[in-house]
Amino acid sequence: MEQAGTMMTNIIMRSIDVKAKEIIMTRDCLHPCLHIPIAARDKDAIEKYIGTIVQVLHTSKTNDKAFLVQVEEPPELDRKFPIWKLKESVILHRTNQVWVHVDYRQYRNAYKTAFPDEEITNMFLDHVMNRKAARLKGFNYLRIIPISRQANTSSGSSAEQYGVKYHSTPEMINYNKICETFIQYADVADIVKMLNMQTGGSFQDGIRDALNLFFEEKE
C-alpha cells in the first residue's frame, strides 16, 4: 500500500543525468519508459535526479541511512510493450520508494516503517543493485524492493556474481573512478528480477526467456 501519496502538492521537474541516460540507451537499448533508477551516488543525487525525500526512515551521527522517496512524475508508459501487461510491473515506477545506504543493515525495519500495511513476511528485501557491485561503482544509495526467495537466489547466483567479478577488474576499477554518472538505471537483468522472475542459472535462461517483454508488440 502506498504511503505519503499526498505529501507533495507541487510537481518538481528533475534534472536528467545525461551520461546515465546515454549508457542505458546505447548499451542496453531500453526505451525511456523502462528507465528505472536503482542507484545514486549520494543523497543530493537522489533529490536532483530521482525524487523528493519525503521521510527519513533512519539516521545516524554520520549520515541518513534510509529514505522514503516520492517520484512525482514517472515516464509515460508505452503500452505496446508486453511488460506493462504484467501486474508485477507496477513496482517498477512505484510512486513511493525506499532507498537505503549501501552499508545499512536494518533495511527491513526501514521498509516496514515506510509501508506498514504491506505484507512482506515471506519476501526478501532486495537491493536491486548488488551491494558489492555498488561499492565498486561508487554508489552509496540503492533502491530496495520485496521479491521472492526464488527470484533473490536466482539473481544472486548468476547475473549479480558476474557483475561483481566484472567491476573488480583493474580496467573497470579505473573506469568507475572517473565515471561521470550520478545515478544508474536498471538493466534488463535488474528489471527481470524486479518483476519477481528468476533470472536463471549460469546461462541466464530467465533473462533470455523474458526478452520479449522489452520489444513492442506488432499490431
CSV table of C-alpha atoms in Angstrom, one decimal:
chain,number,residue,atom,x,y,z
A,1,MET,CA,0.0,0.0,0.0
A,2,GLU,CA,1.3,3.4,-0.9
A,3,GLN,CA,2.2,5.8,1.9
A,4,ALA,CA,2.8,9.5,1.7
A,5,GLY,CA,0.9,9.8,-1.5
A,6,THR,CA,-0.5,13.2,-0.7
A,7,MET,CA,2.7,14.7,0.9
A,8,MET,CA,3.7,16.6,-2.2
A,9,THR,CA,1.4,19.2,-3.8
A,10,ASN,CA,3.7,20.6,-6.4
A,11,ILE,CA,5.4,18.7,-9.3
A,12,ILE,CA,9.1,19.3,-9.3
A,13,MET,CA,10.9,18.9,-12.6
A,14,ARG,CA,14.0,16.8,-12.1
A,15,SER,CA,17.4,17.2,-13.8
A,16,ILE,CA,18.5,14.5,-16.2
A,17,ASP,CA,21.7,12.6,-15.7
A,18,VAL,CA,22.8,12.8,-19.3
A,19,LYS,CA,25.6,10.3,-19.0
A,20,ALA,CA,23.4,7.7,-17.3
A,21,LYS,CA,20.8,8.2,-20.0
A,22,GLU,CA,23.4,7.7,-22.7
A,23,ILE,CA,24.5,4.5,-21.1
A,24,ILE,CA,21.1,2.9,-20.7
A,25,MET,CA,20.1,3.9,-24.3
A,26,THR,CA,23.2,2.8,-26.1
A,27,ARG,CA,24.5,-0.1,-24.0
A,28,ASP,CA,21.1,-1.6,-23.0
A,29,CYS,CA,18.9,-0.1,-25.8
A,30,LEU,CA,16.0,0.3,-23.4
A,31,HIS,CA,13.0,2.5,-24.2
A,32,PRO,CA,12.7,5.7,-22.0
A,33,CYS,CA,9.6,4.2,-20.3
A,34,LEU,CA,12.0,1.4,-19.0
A,35,HIS,CA,14.5,3.8,-17.5
A,36,ILE,CA,14.2,2.9,-13.8
A,37,PRO,CA,16.7,4.5,-11.3
A,38,ILE,CA,18.2,1.9,-8.9
A,39,ALA,CA,21.3,3.5,-7.6
A,40,ALA,CA,22.6,7.0,-6.6
A,41,ARG,CA,26.0,8.3,-5.5
A,42,ASP,CA,24.6,10.3,-2.6
A,43,LYS,CA,21.6,12.0,-1.1
A,44,ASP,CA,21.9,15.0,-3.4
A,45,ALA,CA,21.8,12.8,-6.5
A,46,ILE,CA,18.6,11.2,-5.3
A,47,GLU,CA,16.9,14.6,-4.9
A,48,LYS,CA,18.3,16.1,-8.1
A,49,TYR,CA,17.7,13.2,-10.5
A,50,ILE,CA,15.1,10.8,-8.9
A,51,GLY,CA,12.6,12.2,-6.5
A,52,THR,CA,11.8,14.1,-3.3
A,53,ILE,CA,12.8,12.7,0.1
A,54,VAL,CA,9.6,12.9,2.0
A,55,GLN,CA,10.6,10.9,5.1
A,56,VAL,CA,13.9,10.0,6.7
A,57,LEU,CA,13.4,6.4,7.8
A,58,HIS,CA,16.7,6.1,9.8
A,59,THR,CA,19.5,8.5,10.6
A,60,SER,CA,22.8,8.3,12.4
A,61,LYS,CA,25.6,10.6,13.6
A,62,THR,CA,27.4,10.4,10.2
A,63,ASN,CA,24.6,10.4,7.7
A,64,ASP,CA,21.0,9.5,6.9
A,65,LYS,CA,20.7,5.7,6.3
A,66,ALA,CA,17.2,5.2,4.7
A,67,PHE,CA,14.7,7.4,2.9
A,68,LEU,CA,11.2,7.3,1.6
A,69,VAL,CA,11.5,8.9,-1.8
A,70,GLN,CA,8.5,10.1,-3.8
A,71,VAL,CA,8.8,10.1,-7.6
A,72,GLU,CA,6.4,12.9,-8.7
A,73,GLU,CA,6.4,12.3,-12.5
A,74,PRO,CA,7.4,8.8,-13.8
A,75,PRO,CA,7.9,8.4,-17.5
A,76,GLU,CA,4.9,7.9,-19.7
A,77,LEU,CA,4.4,4.2,-20.3
A,78,ASP,CA,4.3,2.8,-23.9
A,79,ARG,CA,1.6,0.2,-23.7
A,80,LYS,CA,2.9,-1.6,-26.8
A,81,PHE,CA,5.5,-3.2,-24.6
A,82,PRO,CA,4.2,-6.5,-23.1
A,83,ILE,CA,5.9,-5.8,-19.8
A,84,TRP,CA,3.2,-3.3,-18.8
A,85,LYS,CA,0.5,-6.1,-19.0
A,86,LEU,CA,2.1,-7.8,-16.1
A,87,LYS,CA,0.6,-6.9,-12.7
A,88,GLU,CA,4.2,-7.2,-11.3
A,89,SER,CA,5.3,-4.2,-13.4
A,90,VAL,CA,3.6,-1.8,-11.0
A,91,ILE,CA,6.7,-2.0,-8.8
A,92,LEU,CA,9.0,-0.6,-11.5
A,93,HIS,CA,7.8,3.0,-11.4
A,94,ARG,CA,6.2,2.9,-7.9
A,95,THR,CA,5.5,6.5,-6.7
A,96,ASN,CA,6.9,5.9,-3.3
A,97,GLN,CA,10.2,4.0,-3.0
A,98,VAL,CA,12.6,3.1,-0.2
A,99,TRP,CA,16.2,3.9,-0.7
A,100,VAL,CA,18.9,2.9,1.7
A,101,HIS,CA,22.6,3.4,2.3
A,102,VAL,CA,24.7,0.5,0.8
A,103,ASP,CA,26.1,-0.3,4.3
A,104,TYR,CA,22.8,0.0,6.2
A,105,ARG,CA,21.8,-3.3,7.8
A,106,GLN,CA,18.3,-2.6,9.2
A,107,TYR,CA,16.7,-2.0,5.9
A,108,ARG,CA,13.8,-4.4,6.6
A,109,ASN,CA,12.8,-2.2,9.5
A,110,ALA,CA,13.0,0.9,7.3
A,111,TYR,CA,10.8,-0.7,4.7
A,112,LYS,CA,8.2,-1.7,7.3
A,113,THR,CA,8.2,1.9,8.6
A,114,ALA,CA,7.6,3.2,5.1
A,115,PHE,CA,4.9,0.6,4.2
A,116,PRO,CA,3.4,-0.7,7.5
A,117,ASP,CA,0.4,-2.3,5.8
A,118,GLU,CA,2.4,-4.2,3.1
A,119,GLU,CA,2.7,-7.9,3.8
A,120,ILE,CA,6.3,-8.9,3.3
A,121,THR,CA,6.6,-11.7,5.8
A,122,ASN,CA,7.6,-14.3,3.2
A,123,MET,CA,9.5,-11.9,1.0
A,124,PHE,CA,13.2,-11.0,0.8
A,125,LEU,CA,14.0,-7.3,0.7
A,126,ASP,CA,16.4,-7.0,-2.2
A,127,HIS,CA,18.9,-4.3,-3.1
A,128,VAL,CA,18.1,-4.1,-6.9
A,129,MET,CA,21.8,-3.4,-7.5
A,130,ASN,CA,24.2,-5.9,-5.7
A,131,ARG,CA,25.8,-4.1,-2.8
A,132,LYS,CA,29.3,-5.3,-3.7
A,133,ALA,CA,28.9,-4.0,-7.2
A,134,ALA,CA,27.6,-0.7,-5.9
A,135,ARG,CA,30.6,-0.1,-3.7
A,136,LEU,CA,32.9,-0.9,-6.6
A,137,LYS,CA,31.0,1.6,-8.8
A,138,GLY,CA,30.8,4.3,-6.1
A,139,PHE,CA,27.1,4.3,-5.5
A,140,ASN,CA,26.2,4.9,-1.8
A,141,TYR,CA,22.4,4.6,-2.0
A,142,LEU,CA,20.3,1.8,-3.5
A,143,ARG,CA,16.6,1.2,-4.1
A,144,ILE,CA,15.2,-1.9,-2.3
A,145,ILE,CA,12.1,-3.9,-3.2
A,146,PRO,CA,10.4,-7.1,-1.9
A,147,ILE,CA,10.9,-10.2,-4.0
A,148,SER,CA,10.5,-14.0,-3.5
A,149,ARG,CA,13.3,-16.2,-2.2
A,150,GLN,CA,13.4,-17.9,-5.6
A,151,ALA,CA,14.0,-14.7,-7.5
A,152,ASN,CA,16.5,-13.5,-4.9
A,153,THR,CA,18.6,-16.7,-5.0
A,154,SER,CA,18.5,-17.0,-8.8
A,155,SER,CA,19.8,-13.4,-9.4
A,156,GLY,CA,22.5,-13.7,-6.8
A,157,SER,CA,23.9,-16.9,-8.3
A,158,SER,CA,24.3,-15.7,-11.8
A,159,ALA,CA,24.0,-12.1,-13.1
A,160,GLU,CA,25.0,-10.4,-9.9
A,161,GLN,CA,28.1,-12.5,-9.4
A,162,TYR,CA,29.2,-11.8,-12.9
A,163,GLY,CA,28.7,-8.1,-12.4
A,164,VAL,CA,30.8,-8.1,-9.2
A,165,LYS,CA,33.6,-10.0,-10.9
A,166,TYR,CA,33.5,-7.7,-14.0
A,167,HIS,CA,33.7,-4.5,-11.9
A,168,SER,CA,36.5,-5.9,-9.9
A,169,THR,CA,38.8,-5.9,-12.9
A,170,PRO,CA,41.6,-3.3,-13.0
A,171,GLU,CA,40.1,-1.8,-16.1
A,172,MET,CA,36.6,-1.3,-14.6
A,173,ILE,CA,38.0,-0.1,-11.3
A,174,ASN,CA,39.8,2.7,-13.2
A,175,TYR,CA,36.7,3.4,-15.3
A,176,ASN,CA,34.4,3.7,-12.3
A,177,LYS,CA,36.8,6.1,-10.6
A,178,ILE,CA,36.3,8.6,-13.5
A,179,CYS,CA,32.8,7.7,-14.4
A,180,GLU,CA,30.6,10.9,-14.6
A,181,THR,CA,27.2,9.3,-13.8
A,182,PHE,CA,25.4,10.3,-10.6
A,183,ILE,CA,22.7,7.6,-10.8
A,184,GLN,CA,22.3,4.3,-12.6
A,185,TYR,CA,19.3,2.8,-14.3
A,186,ALA,CA,18.2,-0.8,-14.1
A,187,ASP,CA,19.4,-3.1,-16.9
A,188,VAL,CA,17.4,-6.0,-18.3
A,189,ALA,CA,18.6,-8.4,-15.7
A,190,ASP,CA,17.6,-5.9,-12.9
A,191,ILE,CA,14.2,-5.4,-14.4
A,192,VAL,CA,13.5,-9.1,-14.7
A,193,LYS,CA,14.4,-9.6,-11.0
A,194,MET,CA,12.2,-6.6,-10.1
A,195,LEU,CA,9.3,-8.4,-11.8
A,196,ASN,CA,9.9,-11.2,-9.3
A,197,MET,CA,11.1,-13.5,-12.0
A,198,GLN,CA,14.0,-15.8,-11.8
A,199,THR,CA,17.0,-14.7,-13.9
A,200,GLY,CA,18.2,-18.2,-14.4
A,201,GLY,CA,21.4,-20.2,-13.8
A,202,SER,CA,24.8,-19.8,-15.4
A,203,PHE,CA,23.2,-19.4,-18.8
A,204,GLN,CA,20.7,-16.8,-17.5
A,205,ASP,CA,17.7,-18.6,-19.1
A,206,GLY,CA,15.2,-16.5,-17.3
A,207,ILE,CA,16.6,-13.3,-18.8
A,208,ARG,CA,16.6,-14.8,-22.3
A,209,ASP,CA,13.0,-16.0,-21.9
A,210,ALA,CA,11.8,-12.6,-20.7
A,211,LEU,CA,13.4,-10.6,-23.6
A,212,ASN,CA,10.1,-10.5,-25.5
A,213,LEU,CA,8.7,-8.2,-22.7
A,214,PHE,CA,11.0,-5.4,-23.9
A,215,PHE,CA,10.0,-5.3,-27.5
A,216,GLU,CA,6.9,-3.6,-28.9
A,217,GLU,CA,4.1,-5.9,-29.9
A,218,LYS,CA,3.3,-5.8,-33.6
A,219,GLU,CA,-0.2,-4.8,-34.5
